[in-house]
């Protein structure tokens, strides 16, 4: 790497999906500014998974990586939730990160450190070198607004109780520029077992020199405007993958899609870490069958928890999730649907002309990918900030349906069938499709040469280039 080349370093948190979105940011940066170099300093809980290795070995020449020494899982608390594991892995990696940064500074013209939201402890290392530190917030402006507000939540006088898995408010939370936020949309973020981790992240955000946000002005104008009054935020989105790593196995579903009528298929996937219980898998399967509509479903092994922490290190314990489908389901729906084990080439599936809509866990990357493809959604949030994302899509942007759960937290088969029919054949589904097409065009415009997100990138890079270490 040339010494005079301007460069930044990026610190992701564990989990391939978290790395991917930061890589896409780096690709966008070097596309707009070919003179830039980016180096990833990667904390891990173990050796890279095969999928991570594939991603890292196919990076453009101006994007480099260093895998920091692995953290021993035995040094971390047992039974910690995924968010705490991500944060603690980075925290334990700070000594090796400091050494890596010192080496980079001696070899390159390093201008800034950009860290993931759950890598915020790395900010203190940047400060040791008098290096500007920025947080790349991979979710929407509404989630960022709540995150920055969280330390003051109990001071508002609207919290009645806050217990494990439960939040009661006197009235919806009204943050500047945001839709009213209801208790059930915030519950996963205020769990008692998550409180200390989340509070730590929120507090550290205020020490950053700026927050880069994977959203764009035309998508969330009011929340972004309000945030810019209280913090240095840079809406640089949408940052999304442009293609998937298609294998011979995964290409089978694309071949199946090629043989389906235009706008006839519902795509169902719950992200890289989302799982359903056995009861919920059964209800979803029967509901899809009852709807009569075509579907392409990415199935994972059931799990009573909504998130499986094994995705942080790529561990897989069961390679045949299809055995957990209801008896006879595959035979009865062989002409109606296509079932994929664990993973599908999501970008290509969403762009396909046969795909009509997307039943999603509402992770923000999946949300933006759906938006860039112009596909309306059925939102089925599972954990973390996904309920807030779902509220934005359903209540705010009006591009999503949200199925109702019973008292046990299960979406029953009749409700599955109802929302599928509504999206695939109803007037509400057609209107959502029209609205999503508007946001698709706005997203394309934001990324254009004179678009709002491109202009934000330009101002950010100008600021970096003017920095003298």
Short mmCIF file of C-alpha atoms in Angstrom, two decimals:
data_model
loop_
_atom_site.label_atom_id
_atom_site.label_comp_id
_atom_site.label_asym_id
_atom_site.label_seq_id
_atom_site.Cartn_x
_atom_site.Cartn_y
_atom_site.Cartn_z
CA UNK A 1 0.00 0.00 0.00
CA UNK A 2 1.40 3.39 -0.98
CA UNK A 3 2.32 5.54 1.97
CA UNK A 4 0.72 8.67 0.55
CA UNK A 5 -2.63 7.05 -0.27
CA UNK A 6 -5.42 8.42 1.92
CA UNK A 7 -6.95 5.60 3.94
CA UNK A 8 -9.34 4.73 6.71
CA UNK A 9 -9.52 1.71 8.99
CA UNK A 10 -12.79 -0.05 9.83
CA UNK A 11 -13.61 -2.24 12.83
CA UNK A 12 -16.62 -4.54 12.34
CA UNK A 13 -18.13 -6.65 15.09
CA UNK A 14 -18.40 -10.46 14.92
CA UNK A 15 -20.91 -11.92 12.49
CA UNK A 16 -20.58 -12.23 8.72
CA UNK A 17 -23.68 -10.13 8.07
CA UNK A 18 -22.21 -7.24 10.09
CA UNK A 19 -18.97 -7.47 8.14
CA UNK A 20 -20.79 -7.51 4.79
CA UNK A 21 -22.59 -4.20 5.33
CA UNK A 22 -19.32 -2.48 6.28
CA UNK A 23 -17.59 -3.97 3.24
CA UNK A 24 -20.35 -2.51 1.08
CA UNK A 25 -19.69 0.89 2.69
CA UNK A 26 -15.99 0.50 1.87
CA UNK A 27 -16.78 -0.45 -1.73
CA UNK A 28 -18.99 2.60 -2.09
CA UNK A 29 -16.23 4.83 -0.70
CA UNK A 30 -13.50 3.53 -3.03
CA UNK A 31 -15.90 3.66 -5.98
CA UNK A 32 -16.52 7.36 -5.37
CA UNK A 33 -12.87 8.01 -4.42
CA UNK A 34 -10.54 5.55 -6.18
CA UNK A 35 -7.50 7.09 -4.46
CA UNK A 36 -8.71 5.80 -1.07
CA UNK A 37 -7.69 2.59 0.65
CA UNK A 38 -9.64 0.83 3.39
CA UNK A 39 -8.26 -1.68 5.88
CA UNK A 40 -10.54 -3.89 7.97
CA UNK A 41 -9.28 -4.82 11.43
CA UNK A 42 -11.50 -7.77 12.29
CA UNK A 43 -12.15 -9.02 15.86
CA UNK A 44 -13.31 -12.65 15.96
CA UNK A 45 -14.45 -15.35 18.33
CA UNK A 46 -12.66 -17.99 16.27
CA UNK A 47 -11.29 -18.78 12.82
CA UNK A 48 -13.22 -17.17 9.93
CA UNK A 49 -16.10 -19.23 8.57
CA UNK A 50 -15.88 -20.49 4.96
CA UNK A 51 -18.37 -17.81 3.87
CA UNK A 52 -16.32 -15.06 5.53
CA UNK A 53 -13.15 -16.36 3.90
CA UNK A 54 -14.84 -16.27 0.50
CA UNK A 55 -15.91 -12.68 1.05
CA UNK A 56 -12.49 -11.54 2.26
CA UNK A 57 -10.61 -13.24 -0.57
CA UNK A 58 -12.70 -11.46 -3.22
CA UNK A 59 -12.25 -7.88 -1.98
CA UNK A 60 -11.20 -5.18 -4.46
CA UNK A 61 -7.44 -4.39 -4.51
CA UNK A 62 -7.88 -1.16 -2.53
CA UNK A 63 -9.67 -2.91 0.37
CA UNK A 64 -7.44 -4.86 2.74
CA UNK A 65 -8.01 -6.85 5.93
CA UNK A 66 -6.24 -8.03 9.05
CA UNK A 67 -7.86 -10.66 11.26
CA UNK A 68 -7.01 -9.83 14.85
CA UNK A 69 -6.00 -12.65 17.24
CA UNK A 70 -9.03 -14.76 18.14
CA UNK A 71 -10.73 -14.21 21.47
CA UNK A 72 -11.18 -17.34 23.53
CA UNK A 73 -14.93 -17.87 24.10
CA UNK A 74 -14.05 -19.17 27.58
CA UNK A 75 -12.95 -15.64 28.49
CA UNK A 76 -16.48 -14.35 27.87
CA UNK A 77 -19.50 -14.74 30.18
CA UNK A 78 -21.47 -17.96 29.63
CA UNK A 79 -24.96 -17.62 28.12
CA UNK A 80 -24.36 -13.99 27.09
CA UNK A 81 -26.76 -12.68 24.45
CA UNK A 82 -25.36 -12.08 20.93
CA UNK A 83 -25.12 -8.30 21.37
CA UNK A 84 -23.04 -8.65 24.53
CA UNK A 85 -20.82 -11.21 22.83
CA UNK A 86 -20.21 -8.84 19.93
CA UNK A 87 -19.36 -5.95 22.24
CA UNK A 88 -17.11 -8.01 24.53
CA UNK A 89 -15.24 -9.62 21.64
CA UNK A 90 -14.25 -6.17 20.43
CA UNK A 91 -13.39 -5.00 23.95
CA UNK A 92 -11.07 -7.97 24.50
CA UNK A 93 -9.45 -7.24 21.12
CA UNK A 94 -8.45 -3.66 21.96
CA UNK A 95 -4.76 -4.42 22.70
CA UNK A 96 -4.26 -6.13 19.33
CA UNK A 97 -6.32 -3.42 17.64
CA UNK A 98 -4.01 -0.78 19.10
CA UNK A 99 -0.98 -2.56 17.68
CA UNK A 100 -2.61 -2.90 14.26
CA UNK A 101 -3.53 0.80 14.20
CA UNK A 102 0.00 1.83 15.14
CA UNK A 103 1.32 -0.22 12.24
CA UNK A 104 -1.17 1.31 9.81
CA UNK A 105 -0.34 4.84 10.90
CA UNK A 106 3.36 4.17 10.29
CA UNK A 107 2.70 2.85 6.78
CA UNK A 108 -0.23 4.86 5.42
CA UNK A 109 -1.89 8.24 5.45
CA UNK A 110 -4.58 7.11 7.91
CA UNK A 111 -7.36 9.67 8.22
CA UNK A 112 -10.06 8.07 10.40
CA UNK A 113 -11.33 4.99 12.17
CA UNK A 114 -14.87 3.83 11.36
CA UNK A 115 -16.41 1.32 13.77
CA UNK A 116 -19.62 -0.69 13.91
CA UNK A 117 -22.22 0.31 16.50
CA UNK A 118 -21.22 -2.69 18.63
CA UNK A 119 -17.52 -1.91 18.18
CA UNK A 120 -17.76 1.45 19.93
CA UNK A 121 -15.10 0.59 22.50
CA UNK A 122 -12.60 0.90 19.66
CA UNK A 123 -13.20 4.67 19.78
CA UNK A 124 -10.92 4.90 22.80
CA UNK A 125 -8.07 3.36 20.78
CA UNK A 126 -8.57 5.95 18.05
CA UNK A 127 -8.38 8.70 20.65
CA UNK A 128 -5.04 7.33 21.86
CA UNK A 129 -3.66 8.12 18.40
CA UNK A 130 -5.55 11.43 18.08
CA UNK A 131 -7.42 9.83 15.21
CA UNK A 132 -11.01 10.87 14.37
CA UNK A 133 -13.47 8.08 15.14
CA UNK A 134 -16.82 7.56 13.42
CA UNK A 135 -19.57 5.03 14.04
CA UNK A 136 -21.19 3.30 11.09
CA UNK A 137 -24.78 2.81 12.28
CA UNK A 138 -26.19 0.08 10.06
CA UNK A 139 -29.87 0.67 10.85
CA UNK A 140 -32.37 3.44 10.19
CA UNK A 141 -32.54 6.99 11.53
CA UNK A 142 -35.52 6.13 13.73
CA UNK A 143 -33.52 3.44 15.53
CA UNK A 144 -30.58 5.83 15.92
CA UNK A 145 -32.90 8.46 17.40
CA UNK A 146 -34.10 5.99 20.03
CA UNK A 147 -30.56 4.76 20.71
CA UNK A 148 -29.33 8.28 21.43
CA UNK A 149 -32.41 8.94 23.58
CA UNK A 150 -32.26 5.68 25.55
CA UNK A 151 -30.11 6.96 28.48
CA UNK A 152 -32.85 9.56 29.12
CA UNK A 153 -35.81 7.21 28.66
CA UNK A 154 -36.60 6.88 32.37
CA UNK A 155 -36.45 10.67 32.79
CA UNK A 156 -39.42 11.24 30.48
CA UNK A 157 -41.99 10.20 33.06
CA UNK A 158 -43.79 7.89 30.60
CA UNK A 159 -42.21 4.59 31.69
CA UNK A 160 -44.59 2.72 34.00
CA UNK A 161 -42.53 -0.45 34.31
CA UNK A 162 -39.50 -2.01 32.66
CA UNK A 163 -38.98 -5.68 33.36
CA UNK A 164 -37.48 -8.64 31.55
CA UNK A 165 -39.14 -8.80 28.14
CA UNK A 166 -41.75 -6.22 29.12
CA UNK A 167 -42.15 -2.48 28.82
CA UNK A 168 -45.19 -0.44 29.83
CA UNK A 169 -45.57 3.21 28.83
CA UNK A 170 -48.20 5.76 29.85
CA UNK A 171 -48.27 6.90 26.21
CA UNK A 172 -46.27 6.27 23.03
CA UNK A 173 -42.77 7.71 22.99
CA UNK A 174 -42.64 10.75 20.72
CA UNK A 175 -39.11 11.55 19.59
CA UNK A 176 -38.51 14.59 17.36
CA UNK A 177 -39.30 13.77 13.75
CA UNK A 178 -40.17 10.13 14.43
CA UNK A 179 -43.40 8.15 14.32
CA UNK A 180 -44.85 7.46 17.81
CA UNK A 181 -42.98 4.48 19.26
CA UNK A 182 -45.05 1.93 21.17
CA UNK A 183 -43.93 -0.27 24.04
CA UNK A 184 -44.08 -3.52 22.06
CA UNK A 185 -41.78 -2.03 19.43
CA UNK A 186 -39.16 -1.16 22.05
CA UNK A 187 -39.33 -4.23 24.27
CA UNK A 188 -36.37 -6.11 22.76
CA UNK A 189 -34.16 -3.04 23.21
CA UNK A 190 -35.01 -2.45 26.87
CA UNK A 191 -34.76 -6.03 28.19
CA UNK A 192 -33.18 -6.13 31.61
CA UNK A 193 -30.48 -8.58 30.39
CA UNK A 194 -29.62 -6.22 27.52
CA UNK A 195 -29.84 -2.93 29.42
CA UNK A 196 -26.18 -2.59 30.44
CA UNK A 197 -24.91 -3.50 26.97
CA UNK A 198 -27.28 -1.09 25.26
CA UNK A 199 -26.60 1.72 27.72
CA UNK A 200 -22.86 1.28 27.20
CA UNK A 201 -23.29 1.53 23.43
CA UNK A 202 -25.54 4.60 23.71
CA UNK A 203 -23.08 6.41 25.96
CA UNK A 204 -20.10 5.64 23.72
CA UNK A 205 -21.93 6.93 20.63
CA UNK A 206 -21.71 10.43 22.08
CA UNK A 207 -17.89 10.20 22.09
CA UNK A 208 -17.69 9.67 18.31
CA UNK A 209 -16.74 12.48 15.94
CA UNK A 210 -19.68 11.57 13.76
CA UNK A 211 -22.24 8.87 12.99
CA UNK A 212 -22.57 7.47 9.47
CA UNK A 213 -26.08 6.19 8.89
CA UNK A 214 -27.38 3.65 6.38
CA UNK A 215 -30.45 5.68 5.43
CA UNK A 216 -31.19 8.54 3.07
CA UNK A 217 -32.96 11.87 3.26
CA UNK A 218 -35.98 11.04 1.09
CA UNK A 219 -36.70 7.91 3.14
CA UNK A 220 -36.62 9.50 6.61
CA UNK A 221 -36.55 13.28 6.15
CA UNK A 222 -37.99 14.28 9.53
CA UNK A 223 -35.94 11.90 11.73
CA UNK A 224 -32.73 12.82 9.87
CA UNK A 225 -33.42 16.54 10.17
CA UNK A 226 -34.09 16.17 13.89
CA UNK A 227 -30.93 14.12 14.42
CA UNK A 228 -28.81 16.70 12.63
CA UNK A 229 -29.88 19.21 15.26
CA UNK A 230 -28.32 17.15 18.07
CA UNK A 231 -25.43 15.18 16.51
CA UNK A 232 -23.06 15.01 13.54
CA UNK A 233 -24.90 12.46 11.43
CA UNK A 234 -24.19 11.55 7.83
CA UNK A 235 -26.97 9.75 5.89
CA UNK A 236 -24.91 7.82 3.32
CA UNK A 237 -27.41 5.08 2.40
CA UNK A 238 -28.74 3.02 0.97
CA UNK A 239 -25.67 0.82 1.30
CA UNK A 240 -26.58 -2.67 0.05
CA UNK A 241 -25.03 -5.66 -1.63
CA UNK A 242 -25.26 -5.64 -5.40
CA UNK A 243 -24.95 -9.40 -5.88
CA UNK A 244 -24.87 -12.66 -3.92
CA UNK A 245 -22.27 -15.42 -3.95
CA UNK A 246 -24.28 -17.88 -6.01
CA UNK A 247 -23.37 -21.57 -5.70
CA UNK A 248 -24.67 -24.42 -7.82
CA UNK A 249 -27.01 -25.42 -4.99
CA UNK A 250 -28.45 -21.94 -4.47
CA UNK A 251 -28.89 -21.36 -8.21
CA UNK A 252 -31.57 -24.06 -8.25
CA UNK A 253 -34.07 -21.66 -6.70
CA UNK A 254 -33.32 -19.08 -9.42
CA UNK A 255 -33.99 -21.72 -12.05
CA UNK A 256 -37.30 -22.47 -10.32
CA UNK A 257 -38.14 -18.75 -10.29
CA UNK A 258 -37.43 -18.54 -14.03
CA UNK A 259 -40.31 -20.96 -14.59
CA UNK A 260 -42.88 -19.05 -12.49
CA UNK A 261 -45.32 -16.38 -13.72
CA UNK A 262 -44.38 -12.72 -13.27
CA UNK A 263 -45.15 -11.29 -9.78
CA UNK A 264 -46.45 -14.64 -8.52
CA UNK A 265 -43.98 -15.65 -5.78
CA UNK A 266 -43.62 -14.65 -2.12
CA UNK A 267 -40.03 -14.87 -0.89
CA UNK A 268 -39.65 -15.84 2.80
CA UNK A 269 -36.37 -15.46 4.73
CA UNK A 270 -35.40 -14.45 8.27
CA UNK A 271 -31.85 -13.19 7.80
CA UNK A 272 -28.54 -14.78 8.79
CA UNK A 273 -29.39 -15.17 12.48
CA UNK A 274 -33.18 -15.44 12.72
CA UNK A 275 -34.88 -18.68 13.72
CA UNK A 276 -38.43 -19.85 14.46
CA UNK A 277 -39.75 -22.36 16.98
CA UNK A 278 -41.01 -25.71 15.76
CA UNK A 279 -44.60 -24.62 16.47
CA UNK A 280 -44.12 -21.45 14.45
CA UNK A 281 -42.53 -23.31 11.55
CA UNK A 282 -45.59 -25.56 11.45
CA UNK A 283 -48.03 -22.64 11.48
CA UNK A 284 -46.09 -20.77 8.78
CA UNK A 285 -45.99 -23.87 6.60
CA UNK A 286 -49.70 -24.58 6.91
CA UNK A 287 -50.51 -20.90 6.36
CA UNK A 288 -48.48 -20.76 3.15
CA UNK A 289 -50.21 -23.90 1.96
CA UNK A 290 -53.65 -22.48 2.82
CA UNK A 291 -52.97 -19.24 0.94
CA UNK A 292 -52.65 -21.04 -2.35
CA UNK A 293 -49.93 -18.63 -3.47
CA UNK A 294 -46.50 -19.60 -4.73
CA UNK A 295 -43.61 -19.22 -2.33
CA UNK A 296 -39.83 -19.56 -2.06
CA UNK A 297 -38.95 -20.25 1.58
CA UNK A 298 -35.50 -20.30 3.20
CA UNK A 299 -35.92 -22.80 6.07
CA UNK A 300 -33.67 -23.11 9.11
CA UNK A 301 -33.54 -25.59 11.95
CA UNK A 302 -36.06 -24.60 14.66
CA UNK A 303 -34.90 -22.85 17.79
CA UNK A 304 -36.95 -21.66 20.75
CA UNK A 305 -34.96 -18.40 20.77
CA UNK A 306 -35.49 -15.85 18.01
CA UNK A 307 -31.74 -15.48 17.47
CA UNK A 308 -29.10 -18.15 17.28
CA UNK A 309 -25.70 -16.89 18.46
CA UNK A 310 -23.90 -19.50 16.34
CA UNK A 311 -24.13 -17.12 13.40
CA UNK A 312 -21.46 -14.98 15.08
CA UNK A 313 -18.81 -17.59 14.33
CA UNK A 314 -20.43 -19.44 11.46
CA UNK A 315 -21.15 -22.63 13.40
CA UNK A 316 -23.75 -24.95 11.90
CA UNK A 317 -25.08 -27.94 13.86
CA UNK A 318 -27.74 -29.31 11.53
CA UNK A 319 -27.55 -29.40 7.74
CA UNK A 320 -31.06 -30.67 7.07
CA UNK A 321 -33.72 -28.25 8.35
CA UNK A 322 -36.27 -29.71 5.92
CA UNK A 323 -36.92 -32.67 8.24
CA UNK A 324 -38.58 -30.20 10.63
CA UNK A 325 -41.34 -29.27 8.17
CA UNK A 326 -44.83 -30.75 8.72
CA UNK A 327 -45.30 -34.30 7.48
CA UNK A 328 -46.32 -34.34 3.84
CA UNK A 329 -45.83 -30.58 3.36
CA UNK A 330 -43.17 -30.93 0.67
CA UNK A 331 -45.28 -33.36 -1.37
CA UNK A 332 -48.48 -31.34 -1.05
CA UNK A 333 -46.80 -28.08 -2.12
CA UNK A 334 -44.40 -29.42 -4.75
CA UNK A 335 -46.20 -27.45 -7.49
CA UNK A 336 -46.81 -24.42 -5.26
CA UNK A 337 -43.50 -23.68 -3.59
CA UNK A 338 -39.76 -24.17 -3.43
CA UNK A 339 -37.95 -24.74 -0.14
CA UNK A 340 -34.27 -23.82 0.30
CA UNK A 341 -31.99 -25.03 3.08
CA UNK A 342 -30.62 -22.21 5.26
CA UNK A 343 -29.55 -19.71 2.57
CA UNK A 344 -30.62 -18.27 -0.79
CA UNK A 345 -29.12 -15.65 -3.16
CA UNK A 346 -31.36 -12.96 -1.75
CA UNK A 347 -30.34 -10.07 -4.02
CA UNK A 348 -31.12 -12.05 -7.16
CA UNK A 349 -34.33 -13.51 -5.71
CA UNK A 350 -35.66 -10.06 -4.79
CA UNK A 351 -34.78 -8.60 -8.19
CA UNK A 352 -36.38 -11.46 -10.07
CA UNK A 353 -39.50 -10.53 -12.03
CA UNK A 354 -41.36 -13.57 -10.64
CA UNK A 355 -40.98 -12.30 -7.06
CA UNK A 356 -43.96 -10.25 -5.90
CA UNK A 357 -43.14 -9.61 -2.24
CA UNK A 358 -40.92 -10.45 0.73
CA UNK A 359 -41.82 -11.92 4.13
CA UNK A 360 -38.89 -10.69 6.20
CA UNK A 361 -37.52 -10.54 9.74
CA UNK A 362 -37.01 -6.83 9.07
CA UNK A 363 -33.27 -6.62 9.49
CA UNK A 364 -32.26 -3.29 8.00
CA UNK A 365 -30.03 -4.74 5.27
CA UNK A 366 -32.86 -6.99 4.08
CA UNK A 367 -35.24 -4.05 4.29
CA UNK A 368 -33.07 -1.89 2.05
CA UNK A 369 -32.50 -4.77 -0.38
CA UNK A 370 -36.25 -5.20 -0.68
CA UNK A 371 -36.65 -1.45 -1.19
CA UNK A 372 -33.97 -1.32 -3.88
CA UNK A 373 -35.87 -4.10 -5.66
CA UNK A 374 -39.23 -2.34 -5.26
CA UNK A 375 -40.81 -5.29 -3.41
CA UNK A 376 -43.44 -4.71 -0.66
CA UNK A 377 -43.10 -6.69 2.53
CA UNK A 378 -44.76 -8.70 5.25
CA UNK A 379 -42.79 -7.78 8.38
CA UNK A 380 -42.13 -10.49 10.96
CA UNK A 381 -39.59 -9.01 13.43
CA UNK A 382 -37.76 -11.44 15.72
CA UNK A 383 -35.23 -9.61 17.91
CA UNK A 384 -33.00 -6.56 18.42
CA UNK A 385 -34.19 -3.40 16.62
CA UNK A 386 -36.32 -5.31 14.11
CA UNK A 387 -39.62 -4.32 15.78
CA UNK A 388 -38.72 -0.65 15.35
CA UNK A 389 -37.85 -1.25 11.71
CA UNK A 390 -41.20 -3.02 11.29
CA UNK A 391 -43.05 -0.10 12.85
CA UNK A 392 -41.35 2.31 10.45
CA UNK A 393 -42.28 0.20 7.41
CA UNK A 394 -45.82 -0.54 8.55
CA UNK A 395 -46.95 2.61 10.38
CA UNK A 396 -44.61 5.20 8.88
CA UNK A 397 -43.85 4.34 5.27
CA UNK A 398 -46.97 2.20 4.61
CA UNK A 399 -45.05 -0.40 2.58
CA UNK A 400 -45.59 -3.42 4.81
CA UNK A 401 -48.19 -5.68 6.40
CA UNK A 402 -47.65 -6.89 9.95
CA UNK A 403 -49.33 -10.17 10.98
CA UNK A 404 -50.99 -10.42 14.39
CA UNK A 405 -49.71 -12.86 17.00
CA UNK A 406 -51.76 -14.84 19.51
CA UNK A 407 -51.24 -14.63 23.27
CA UNK A 408 -48.33 -17.10 23.03
CA UNK A 409 -46.51 -14.96 20.47
CA UNK A 410 -47.35 -17.30 17.59
CA UNK A 411 -48.66 -16.16 14.19
CA UNK A 412 -51.34 -18.74 13.47
CA UNK A 413 -51.85 -20.33 10.05
CA UNK A 414 -55.07 -18.44 9.33
CA UNK A 415 -53.28 -15.12 9.91
CA UNK A 416 -50.37 -16.21 7.72
CA UNK A 417 -52.78 -17.05 4.93
CA UNK A 418 -54.62 -13.73 5.38
CA UNK A 419 -51.56 -11.47 5.09
CA UNK A 420 -50.13 -13.48 2.20
CA UNK A 421 -53.37 -13.12 0.25
CA UNK A 422 -53.56 -9.43 1.11
CA UNK A 423 -50.05 -8.79 -0.19
CA UNK A 424 -50.26 -11.00 -3.26
CA UNK A 425 -53.75 -10.21 -4.50
CA UNK A 426 -55.40 -7.41 -2.48
CA UNK A 427 -55.69 -3.69 -3.21
CA UNK A 428 -53.64 -2.89 -0.10
CA UNK A 429 -50.79 -5.02 -1.43
CA UNK A 430 -50.94 -3.27 -4.79
CA UNK A 431 -50.81 0.15 -3.12
CA UNK A 432 -47.83 -0.92 -1.02
CA UNK A 433 -46.11 -2.05 -4.20
CA UNK A 434 -46.67 1.37 -5.76
CA UNK A 435 -45.29 3.12 -2.69
CA UNK A 436 -42.25 0.84 -2.57
CA UNK A 437 -41.54 1.66 -6.21
CA UNK A 438 -41.45 5.35 -5.26
CA UNK A 439 -38.89 4.64 -2.53
CA UNK A 440 -36.88 2.49 -4.95
CA UNK A 441 -36.61 5.44 -7.33
CA UNK A 442 -35.73 7.77 -4.44
CA UNK A 443 -33.00 5.36 -3.32
CA UNK A 444 -31.52 5.22 -6.81
CA UNK A 445 -31.58 9.03 -6.97
CA UNK A 446 -29.87 9.33 -3.56
CA UNK A 447 -26.97 7.23 -4.88
CA UNK A 448 -26.72 9.08 -8.19
CA UNK A 449 -23.89 11.45 -9.06
CA UNK A 450 -25.72 14.49 -7.68
CA UNK A 451 -27.84 12.60 -5.13
CA UNK A 452 -28.11 13.45 -1.44
CA UNK A 453 -26.13 10.44 -0.19
CA UNK A 454 -23.35 10.98 -2.73
CA UNK A 455 -23.11 14.62 -1.63
CA UNK A 456 -22.90 13.47 1.98
CA UNK A 457 -20.03 11.16 1.08
CA UNK A 458 -18.26 14.06 -0.60
CA UNK A 459 -18.52 16.30 2.45
CA UNK A 460 -17.34 13.46 4.69
CA UNK A 461 -14.31 12.68 2.53
CA UNK A 462 -13.42 16.36 2.31
CA UNK A 463 -13.47 16.52 6.10
CA UNK A 464 -11.25 13.44 6.34
CA UNK A 465 -8.75 14.76 3.80
CA UNK A 466 -8.43 18.03 5.71
CA UNK A 467 -7.50 16.16 8.88
CA UNK A 468 -3.87 16.34 9.98
CA UNK A 469 -2.75 13.60 12.38
#
